[in-house]
XYZ file of C-alpha atoms in Angstrom:
620
model
C -31.671 -22.128 53.445
C -29.784 -19.297 51.874
C -28.699 -16.502 53.858
C -30.300 -13.056 53.068
C -28.412 -10.847 50.589
C -28.100 -8.216 52.887
C -25.877 -9.704 55.347
C -22.673 -9.110 53.469
C -21.412 -6.189 51.217
C -21.833 -7.048 47.731
C -21.511 -4.678 44.850
C -24.840 -5.819 43.020
C -26.852 -6.434 45.980
C -25.621 -2.467 47.563
C -27.083 -1.300 44.394
C -30.705 -2.708 45.092
C -30.150 -1.821 48.988
C -29.378 1.823 48.167
C -32.274 1.988 45.593
C -34.556 0.880 48.017
C -33.139 2.893 50.958
C -33.473 6.434 48.882
C -37.178 5.619 48.536
C -37.901 4.963 52.213
C -35.749 8.403 52.765
C -38.391 10.116 50.864
C -41.003 8.543 52.562
C -42.105 6.871 48.988
C -41.662 3.138 50.688
C -42.585 2.503 54.505
C -39.745 2.299 56.737
C -39.606 -1.028 59.339
C -39.158 0.665 62.263
C -37.986 4.079 64.076
C -36.058 4.468 67.387
C -36.688 8.109 69.304
C -33.911 8.795 71.344
C -33.215 11.847 73.519
C -29.764 12.721 72.312
C -27.458 11.556 69.343
C -24.201 12.080 68.729
C -23.097 13.085 65.131
C -19.510 11.960 65.076
C -19.234 13.407 61.799
C -19.303 17.077 63.286
C -18.876 16.244 67.171
C -22.060 17.787 67.839
C -25.048 16.396 69.990
C -28.599 16.840 68.897
C -31.513 16.744 70.845
C -35.109 14.785 70.361
C -33.779 12.809 67.144
C -35.373 10.267 65.142
C -33.456 7.120 63.579
C -35.321 5.265 60.830
C -34.559 1.544 59.811
C -35.039 -0.353 56.884
C -33.809 -3.760 57.067
C -30.428 -3.564 58.260
C -29.728 -0.211 57.447
C -30.412 3.366 58.474
C -32.584 5.047 55.791
C -33.390 8.569 57.775
C -32.347 10.558 60.516
C -33.643 13.917 61.838
C -36.079 15.852 64.471
C -38.375 13.249 65.946
C -41.969 13.984 64.260
C -40.148 15.073 60.638
C -40.187 11.931 58.947
C -42.571 12.246 55.810
C -43.407 8.287 55.747
C -45.063 5.136 57.332
C -43.570 3.397 60.013
C -43.987 -0.295 61.041
C -42.918 -0.407 64.489
C -42.091 2.946 66.794
C -39.128 2.080 69.902
C -39.070 5.386 72.315
C -35.746 5.735 74.206
C -36.079 9.570 74.876
C -34.166 8.576 78.184
C -30.799 7.248 76.433
C -28.492 8.670 74.184
C -27.490 7.167 71.023
C -24.016 7.172 69.680
C -22.787 4.645 66.655
C -21.750 1.222 67.272
C -18.109 0.975 68.431
C -15.535 -0.578 65.883
C -12.348 -1.985 66.357
C -9.958 -0.784 63.788
C -7.061 -3.907 64.738
C -8.421 -6.908 66.359
C -7.550 -10.527 66.370
C -10.949 -12.471 67.288
C -9.216 -15.342 67.499
C -7.541 -14.159 70.980
C -10.691 -14.237 72.797
C -10.156 -18.162 72.070
C -14.267 -18.140 70.745
C -15.591 -18.503 67.450
C -16.717 -15.482 65.523
C -20.419 -16.227 66.377
C -19.554 -16.699 70.298
C -17.185 -13.672 70.760
C -19.914 -11.660 68.868
C -22.549 -12.322 71.516
C -19.952 -11.415 74.334
C -18.653 -8.199 72.962
C -22.203 -6.908 71.460
C -23.241 -5.429 74.892
C -20.013 -3.682 75.371
C -21.171 -1.908 72.194
C -18.771 -3.350 69.876
C -20.777 -4.282 66.444
C -18.010 -4.140 64.172
C -14.727 -5.154 63.684
C -11.255 -5.419 61.512
C -9.991 -8.798 61.669
C -6.312 -9.175 61.667
C -6.514 -12.571 60.202
C -3.235 -13.698 60.076
C -3.748 -16.434 63.039
C -6.297 -18.342 61.500
C -4.927 -17.727 58.012
C -1.713 -19.495 59.468
C -3.654 -22.472 60.216
C -5.523 -22.782 57.054
C -5.011 -20.162 54.320
C -7.247 -21.236 52.083
C -10.268 -21.315 54.002
C -9.577 -17.939 55.743
C -12.248 -15.830 54.433
C -15.136 -18.312 54.674
C -14.091 -18.921 58.023
C -14.516 -14.921 58.926
C -17.591 -14.780 56.934
C -19.099 -18.169 57.980
C -21.294 -16.386 61.497
C -22.212 -13.385 59.654
C -24.254 -15.775 56.913
C -25.464 -17.696 59.880
C -27.023 -14.391 61.098
C -24.657 -13.005 63.479
C -25.512 -9.365 63.659
C -21.242 -8.635 64.255
C -20.143 -7.271 61.287
C -16.697 -8.983 60.625
C -14.139 -7.131 58.038
C -11.714 -9.266 57.332
C -7.923 -8.208 56.375
C -5.919 -11.391 55.308
C -2.734 -11.764 56.986
C 0.542 -10.805 55.586
C 2.269 -12.862 57.799
C 1.248 -15.767 56.691
C 3.875 -17.361 57.058
C 5.337 -15.068 59.419
C 8.632 -15.090 58.063
C 10.423 -17.301 55.108
C 11.855 -19.715 57.956
C 8.295 -21.014 58.699
C 5.703 -22.572 56.833
C 2.431 -24.902 56.813
C -1.220 -24.058 56.854
C -1.445 -20.869 54.906
C 0.750 -18.997 52.039
C -0.329 -15.786 50.915
C 1.067 -13.776 47.828
C -0.061 -11.549 45.165
C -2.697 -13.936 43.901
C -4.313 -14.969 46.981
C -4.681 -11.267 48.332
C -6.082 -10.485 44.996
C -8.521 -13.119 45.558
C -9.794 -12.069 48.708
C -10.205 -8.259 47.625
C -11.943 -9.106 44.603
C -14.021 -11.961 46.035
C -15.783 -9.768 48.935
C -16.137 -5.807 49.583
C -16.164 -6.644 53.505
C -12.072 -7.312 53.021
C -10.663 -4.073 53.892
C -7.274 -4.463 52.989
C -4.167 -6.282 54.209
C -3.729 -7.232 57.767
C -0.237 -5.811 59.556
C 3.176 -5.935 57.954
C 5.213 -7.180 60.527
C 8.271 -8.894 58.536
C 9.719 -4.996 58.260
C 13.227 -6.884 57.291
C 11.421 -8.331 54.370
C 9.917 -5.255 53.372
C 13.032 -3.299 53.178
C 15.766 -6.264 52.012
C 15.398 -7.281 48.324
C 17.507 -10.206 49.662
C 15.274 -11.528 52.224
C 13.676 -14.391 51.030
C 9.905 -13.133 51.511
C 10.507 -10.007 49.908
C 8.864 -10.642 46.789
C 5.882 -12.416 48.617
C 5.128 -9.319 50.863
C 5.221 -6.982 48.237
C 3.086 -8.582 46.032
C 0.629 -8.735 48.667
C 1.085 -4.753 49.183
C 0.672 -4.473 45.362
C -2.528 -6.351 45.414
C -3.915 -3.953 48.014
C -3.098 -1.003 46.425
C -4.610 -2.442 43.193
C -7.879 -2.859 44.713
C -7.484 0.262 46.690
C -7.383 -1.325 50.383
C -5.620 -0.602 53.173
C -2.199 -1.436 54.215
C -2.118 -1.781 57.847
C 1.568 -1.816 59.626
C 3.210 -3.256 62.329
C 6.553 -1.631 63.669
C 6.918 -2.744 67.102
C 10.129 -1.604 68.416
C 10.658 1.006 65.329
C 12.104 4.052 66.902
C 14.767 5.448 64.578
C 13.581 8.433 62.436
C 15.204 6.874 59.215
C 13.351 3.561 59.791
C 9.724 4.916 60.412
C 10.556 7.144 57.110
C 11.153 4.365 55.443
C 8.292 2.289 56.926
C 5.396 5.174 55.809
C 7.176 5.529 52.498
C 6.819 1.760 52.025
C 3.127 2.179 51.715
C 2.679 1.105 55.717
C -0.594 3.418 56.898
C -0.637 2.666 60.511
C 0.708 1.471 63.441
C -0.653 -0.312 66.896
C 2.488 -1.046 68.611
C 3.581 2.426 70.303
C 4.431 2.405 73.696
C 5.691 6.100 74.339
C 4.344 9.635 73.695
C 7.403 10.399 71.678
C 7.011 7.267 69.774
C 3.861 8.419 68.968
C 4.801 11.742 67.745
C 7.327 10.791 65.847
C 5.164 8.302 63.835
C 2.138 10.693 63.519
C 4.455 13.407 62.104
C 5.476 10.762 59.603
C 1.645 10.173 58.445
C 0.870 6.771 60.159
C -2.432 6.259 61.567
C -2.145 5.448 65.170
C -4.005 2.716 66.962
C -3.670 2.988 70.741
C -3.685 0.117 72.901
C -4.943 -0.059 76.284
C -1.597 -1.162 78.127
C -0.058 2.466 76.759
C -3.427 4.343 76.236
C -3.191 6.697 79.459
C 0.343 7.730 79.470
C -0.114 8.518 75.615
C -3.356 10.390 75.665
C -2.390 12.394 78.962
C 0.980 13.051 77.392
C -0.574 14.248 73.897
C -3.447 16.475 76.163
C -0.419 17.999 77.950
C 1.316 18.538 74.614
C -1.645 20.396 73.341
C -2.737 17.947 70.613
C -5.872 19.483 69.005
C -6.743 17.153 65.962
C -7.310 13.589 66.877
C -8.475 12.281 63.675
C -5.504 10.429 63.289
C -6.004 8.018 66.011
C -8.126 5.550 66.828
C -8.545 2.934 70.105
C -7.449 -0.467 69.643
C -8.322 -3.544 71.156
C -5.705 -6.238 69.574
C -5.464 -9.179 71.729
C -8.112 -9.635 74.544
C -9.111 -13.220 76.229
C -12.954 -14.034 76.858
C -11.702 -14.065 80.421
C -10.783 -10.787 80.430
C -13.407 -9.434 78.621
C -15.705 -10.738 80.894
C -13.859 -9.008 83.546
C -13.501 -5.506 82.069
C -15.364 -5.269 79.055
C -14.621 -4.827 74.961
C -13.838 -1.708 73.187
C -16.459 0.235 76.047
C -13.183 -0.312 77.717
C -10.616 1.491 75.753
C -12.977 4.418 75.308
C -13.538 4.724 79.282
C -9.893 4.281 79.640
C -9.393 7.301 77.588
C -11.752 9.393 78.999
C -10.983 8.679 82.274
C -7.317 9.874 81.090
C -8.722 13.245 80.176
C -10.089 12.941 76.557
C -13.555 14.485 76.067
C -16.182 11.417 75.922
C -17.000 12.700 72.415
C -13.239 12.610 70.897
C -12.884 9.309 72.616
C -16.227 8.029 70.870
C -14.921 9.425 67.648
C -11.760 7.193 68.197
C -13.815 3.931 67.939
C -16.389 4.665 65.340
C -15.607 7.556 62.883
C -11.983 7.661 62.900
C -11.227 3.700 62.354
C -13.858 3.794 59.827
C -12.540 6.486 57.763
C -8.944 4.941 57.997
C -10.227 1.777 56.770
C -12.383 3.100 54.079
C -15.676 2.058 55.796
C -17.716 4.935 55.944
C -20.468 4.035 53.711
C -21.277 1.142 56.006
C -20.121 1.830 59.500
C -18.752 4.660 61.893
C -21.947 6.796 62.069
C -25.515 7.320 62.632
C -26.344 8.268 59.377
C -28.457 7.167 55.912
C -26.735 4.250 54.267
C -25.109 2.710 57.273
C -26.067 -0.555 59.085
C -28.197 0.543 61.822
C -25.823 -0.109 64.521
C -26.591 1.934 67.948
C -25.427 1.993 71.422
C -27.762 3.644 73.748
C -26.078 5.068 76.933
C -28.005 6.158 80.018
C -24.768 7.880 81.490
C -22.373 9.761 78.596
C -19.670 10.653 81.008
C -19.088 6.947 82.252
C -20.165 5.485 79.450
C -22.827 3.453 80.881
C -24.413 1.454 78.176
C -28.328 0.354 78.209
C -28.913 -1.303 74.911
C -27.261 -1.856 72.131
C -28.996 -2.052 68.529
C -27.308 -4.368 65.626
C -28.608 -4.515 62.586
C -31.371 -2.443 63.003
C -32.621 -4.416 65.628
C -32.076 -4.350 69.995
C -29.616 -7.055 70.769
C -28.630 -6.473 74.378
C -30.187 -5.263 77.672
C -27.316 -4.389 80.237
C -24.967 -6.350 79.611
C -27.210 -9.363 78.710
C -27.419 -10.250 74.990
C -31.016 -11.254 73.789
C -30.455 -12.721 70.965
C -29.854 -16.577 69.571
C -26.413 -17.196 69.123
C -26.080 -18.936 65.533
C -25.581 -22.643 66.073
C -22.618 -23.768 63.423
C -21.340 -27.203 62.943
C -17.937 -26.033 61.795
C -16.445 -28.552 59.443
C -13.705 -30.751 59.659
C -11.616 -28.216 57.836
C -12.104 -25.844 60.839
C -11.940 -28.384 63.663
C -8.900 -31.006 62.667
C -5.933 -28.620 62.105
C -3.423 -30.598 64.619
C -1.993 -32.959 62.222
C 0.571 -35.230 64.142
C 0.452 -38.769 63.034
C 2.065 -40.264 65.623
C 2.595 -40.442 69.382
C 5.690 -38.292 70.379
C 8.081 -39.517 72.941
C 10.716 -38.071 75.230
C 13.387 -39.193 72.579
C 11.266 -36.338 70.565
C 12.497 -33.619 73.191
C 16.044 -34.815 73.843
C 19.090 -33.031 73.159
C 22.021 -35.454 72.248
C 25.773 -34.540 73.095
C 28.821 -35.008 71.287
C 30.575 -38.249 71.985
C 32.395 -38.600 75.120
C 31.797 -35.354 76.186
C 30.831 -34.234 79.693
C 29.505 -30.947 79.487
C 28.474 -29.127 76.016
C 28.094 -24.835 75.364
C 24.112 -24.259 74.652
C 22.198 -21.432 72.855
C 20.083 -20.324 75.218
C 16.848 -17.812 74.727
C 14.434 -16.227 77.432
C 10.868 -15.232 76.914
C 10.529 -11.656 74.659
C 14.308 -11.729 73.958
C 14.777 -8.763 71.989
C 19.037 -8.887 72.042
C 21.246 -8.934 69.043
C 22.760 -11.864 70.516
C 21.298 -15.694 72.357
C 22.711 -16.267 75.702
C 25.749 -18.973 75.797
C 25.835 -21.297 78.927
C 27.992 -24.530 79.382
C 25.374 -27.333 80.485
C 26.123 -30.783 81.866
C 25.763 -34.389 79.865
C 24.486 -37.077 81.347
C 23.810 -40.608 79.641
C 24.886 -39.242 76.186
C 22.176 -36.304 76.730
C 22.433 -32.679 77.392
C 20.656 -31.725 80.471
C 18.735 -28.704 82.255
C 20.275 -26.803 85.129
C 17.224 -25.936 87.468
C 19.494 -24.284 89.948
C 20.251 -21.849 87.168
C 16.551 -21.226 85.898
C 17.592 -23.227 82.688
C 14.914 -25.418 81.542
C 13.584 -27.021 77.880
C 11.302 -25.481 75.216
C 10.288 -27.161 72.110
C 7.900 -26.036 69.117
C 6.082 -28.930 67.199
C 4.997 -28.797 63.876
C 1.457 -29.442 64.044
C 0.572 -29.072 60.176
C 2.850 -32.196 58.047
C 1.464 -34.700 60.202
C 5.254 -35.636 61.233
C 5.382 -33.841 64.355
C 8.735 -32.299 63.086
C 10.315 -30.612 66.653
C 12.826 -28.037 67.628
C 14.140 -27.975 70.706
C 16.514 -25.849 72.926
C 17.059 -24.519 76.311
C 15.692 -21.459 77.789
C 16.095 -19.687 80.818
C 13.815 -18.160 83.176
C 10.642 -19.626 82.050
C 8.867 -22.843 82.781
C 8.555 -25.586 85.680
C 10.904 -26.219 88.359
C 8.607 -29.085 89.683
C 9.727 -32.598 88.547
C 8.367 -34.066 85.337
C 6.042 -31.376 84.522
C 4.958 -29.789 81.115
C 3.050 -27.007 79.570
C 1.926 -27.336 75.989
C -0.251 -25.004 73.919
C -1.443 -24.945 70.098
C -1.727 -21.458 70.259
C 1.786 -19.966 69.414
C 2.012 -16.632 68.033
C 1.819 -16.055 65.135
C 2.261 -19.544 62.984
C 0.371 -21.359 65.633
C 2.568 -24.367 65.893
C 2.627 -26.364 69.468
C 5.116 -25.024 71.954
C 5.738 -26.762 75.277
C 8.181 -26.097 78.329
C 8.750 -28.972 80.805
C 10.978 -30.056 83.391
C 11.347 -33.922 81.719
C 11.099 -34.929 78.107
C 8.598 -37.288 79.333
C 6.182 -34.591 80.574
C 6.921 -32.586 77.354
C 5.616 -35.563 75.401
C 2.816 -36.137 77.372
C 1.300 -32.796 76.886
C 1.554 -32.600 73.462
C 0.066 -36.071 72.927
C -2.707 -34.748 74.921
C -2.967 -31.515 72.147
C -2.901 -33.893 69.656
C -5.809 -36.229 70.881
C -7.969 -32.769 71.810
C -6.815 -31.004 68.611
C -5.700 -28.024 70.720
C -5.567 -25.570 73.576
C -3.934 -26.192 76.419
C -2.436 -29.103 78.483
C -0.711 -29.106 81.964
C 1.194 -32.002 83.139
C 2.085 -32.443 86.712
C 3.757 -35.126 88.207
C 3.641 -37.084 84.795
C -0.094 -36.861 84.923
C -2.181 -34.935 83.055
C -3.873 -32.517 85.270
C -5.634 -29.954 83.476
C -6.843 -29.142 79.694
C -8.696 -26.222 77.868
C -10.320 -27.299 74.660
C -9.825 -25.042 71.454
C -10.942 -27.547 69.242
C -11.888 -24.944 66.015
C -8.233 -24.378 64.724
C -6.414 -25.087 67.626
C -7.119 -21.512 68.515
C -10.964 -21.158 69.357
C -13.566 -22.787 71.155
C -17.294 -23.020 69.894
C -19.020 -22.865 73.478
C -20.079 -19.770 75.477
C -17.697 -17.925 76.972
C -18.482 -18.563 80.762
C -17.560 -22.531 79.934
C -14.449 -21.635 78.525
C -13.811 -19.108 81.607
C -14.465 -21.984 83.828
C -12.011 -24.258 82.066
C -9.195 -21.731 81.909
C -9.797 -20.965 85.855
C -9.261 -24.410 86.686
C -5.853 -24.676 84.584
C -5.115 -21.714 86.729
C -5.849 -23.729 89.501
C -3.600 -26.401 89.006
C -0.826 -24.005 87.573
C -0.614 -22.529 91.101
C 0.308 -25.986 92.697
C 3.310 -26.126 90.323
C 6.971 -23.730 90.708
C 7.583 -21.941 88.111
C 10.932 -20.569 86.904
C 11.493 -16.607 86.543
C 14.375 -14.312 86.272
C 14.111 -11.024 88.780
C 15.178 -9.122 85.410
C 12.216 -9.830 83.886
C 8.939 -7.345 83.587
C 6.495 -8.134 86.394
C 4.047 -7.948 84.092
C 4.895 -11.157 82.331
C 6.737 -13.018 85.121
C 6.449 -14.647 87.741
C 3.898 -17.564 87.618
C 1.795 -19.407 85.452
C 3.602 -18.640 82.150
C 0.861 -18.040 79.743
C 2.480 -15.109 78.025
C 4.562 -17.980 76.440
C 1.886 -17.774 73.382
C 3.832 -14.470 73.103
C 7.168 -15.828 72.894
C 6.794 -17.607 69.857
C 6.696 -14.221 67.881
C 9.158 -14.169 65.025
C 8.305 -10.279 63.700
C 10.484 -7.634 64.476
C 12.023 -6.567 67.034
C 12.998 -10.132 67.488
C 16.337 -11.517 66.051
C 16.977 -15.155 67.385
C 14.050 -17.347 67.616
C 12.895 -20.687 67.726
C 10.359 -22.143 65.003
C 9.631 -25.774 63.685
C 12.433 -26.884 61.662
C 12.246 -25.790 58.279
C 14.396 -25.874 54.924
C 15.974 -22.696 56.068
C 16.189 -23.387 59.406
C 16.776 -27.545 60.080
C 16.927 -27.169 63.583
C 14.446 -24.202 63.940
C 16.666 -22.133 65.611
C 17.438 -18.578 63.161
C 17.762 -14.762 63.322
C 14.828 -13.795 60.979
C 16.393 -10.456 60.957
C 19.782 -11.814 59.050
C 18.743 -15.438 57.994
C 21.773 -16.997 60.150
C 21.166 -20.361 61.824
C 23.456 -21.686 64.636
C 23.772 -25.294 66.717
C 21.669 -25.422 69.777
C 24.819 -27.523 71.405
C 28.495 -27.267 70.321
């Protein structure tokens, strides 16, 4: 069965669609349906208009104006005069993979919350299967999902020159993606800042090739300026062509970056302080801002909502509802150069409409997408497309052997009863690693639970060899004996990471993920006690969110029976307790320095300073 031509944005089909829309708008061809609303927000001018009609042809809007004024025939009419209409909400920067649902199930989850389009920052699946990246993101849409996904191929593929496997994007790949499909909006967040400014960095040519291809096709180069506070660096970042940043945490950082022309994408955790601070400082023009989810699990979405949560938080922080709505509609659409298709209730755009029964609290009664009602309250009312994801999506954990405790052992030098060891801790941004003397027993360097020292490892899941980098970490992982936690989601390369109190438990947990093709595995007392399945890409599941949420709840329940290490100096937001955030502790982008990656030619032991390229022994 051939998918309808108007699901994607193809230049040839687009002309035919718009030729028809013009005739429908003039009343020379009949419209499919008309939706009458009590009030309609024109986000282009930030004005409300009373008693309006939205006339729809196919999946698009053909005409908008006063009720009763449309000159043509209409197939169906819908009366929502008790509701107020605003455009479908868009995500300017989001990793759908972080919901851990495949796109068709994620769409069914977030559409009732108003999210009808997403700019997908696709370096997660790109790092698992780069060649199939675009096909993956368009599959759900071609199967009939009403969610519009605008992929941005990942700049971080691989994240640094010290990582490999799954995908490799440069000039040729980016040029091909942009030419293949108009829904490709640009280049995903450029994170490896040292590789952008430093011509001697081994990723310099690859990254500038992707930036060049994006400029050539008039795409948007998205930025990632985590930890960037110095004025010289911000100026250089903007001068290099980065158009945005979603990593700002403070008011002063936002103001400094805004002044240098960066489009500011504000995430929920820093949103209240930033919005309140900007309002107190007299900010008048909000056109250079958007609200941004970035990463949110399906469990958290079920609890708090999707894009609507971000808007509601902005309103609660003092922003006028109309401005807050602009920050998830017209502003991100303008920034991503998508205004012909999304961002406003206007002719030519997809007929994506959020109907509110209360504006001040952003209470959503219905959501329309592709010209049809898709939700009632918080309930998605359309069928979820059934997709039989192929092997390239479901067989991505390629470890061709059973791992053993020996794969995680760290050998001591002959005749030594102690060794110096290099240690990291989660989110270790310091210039230098930690050094500690550790005991030796039976020729192997040992953990030291009394000092909160455990073992952390990254296992290559791409080559088939199961190459393992291991070292000691401080203040994370289990104190309970013979216990380990492993996961196939490890930003951003997504090799398997594992933390454990014994080498045998670490091997058992990784072998469980080898069998399941990804997810979580928890071993306690030498026994596998909980698993969560991410069978698609090792990042997502092709199941309803409720099923995944229940599985995660069981993982947490089992995790509560284990004693976990922590350091009191760590932020309580991440620690103590179940170390789920270790999935982000394998990040290798700025401002990280020393990191652990799977063994590679430039980092044979996996321990490398990604800012300088320096490597170091794990023990000596």
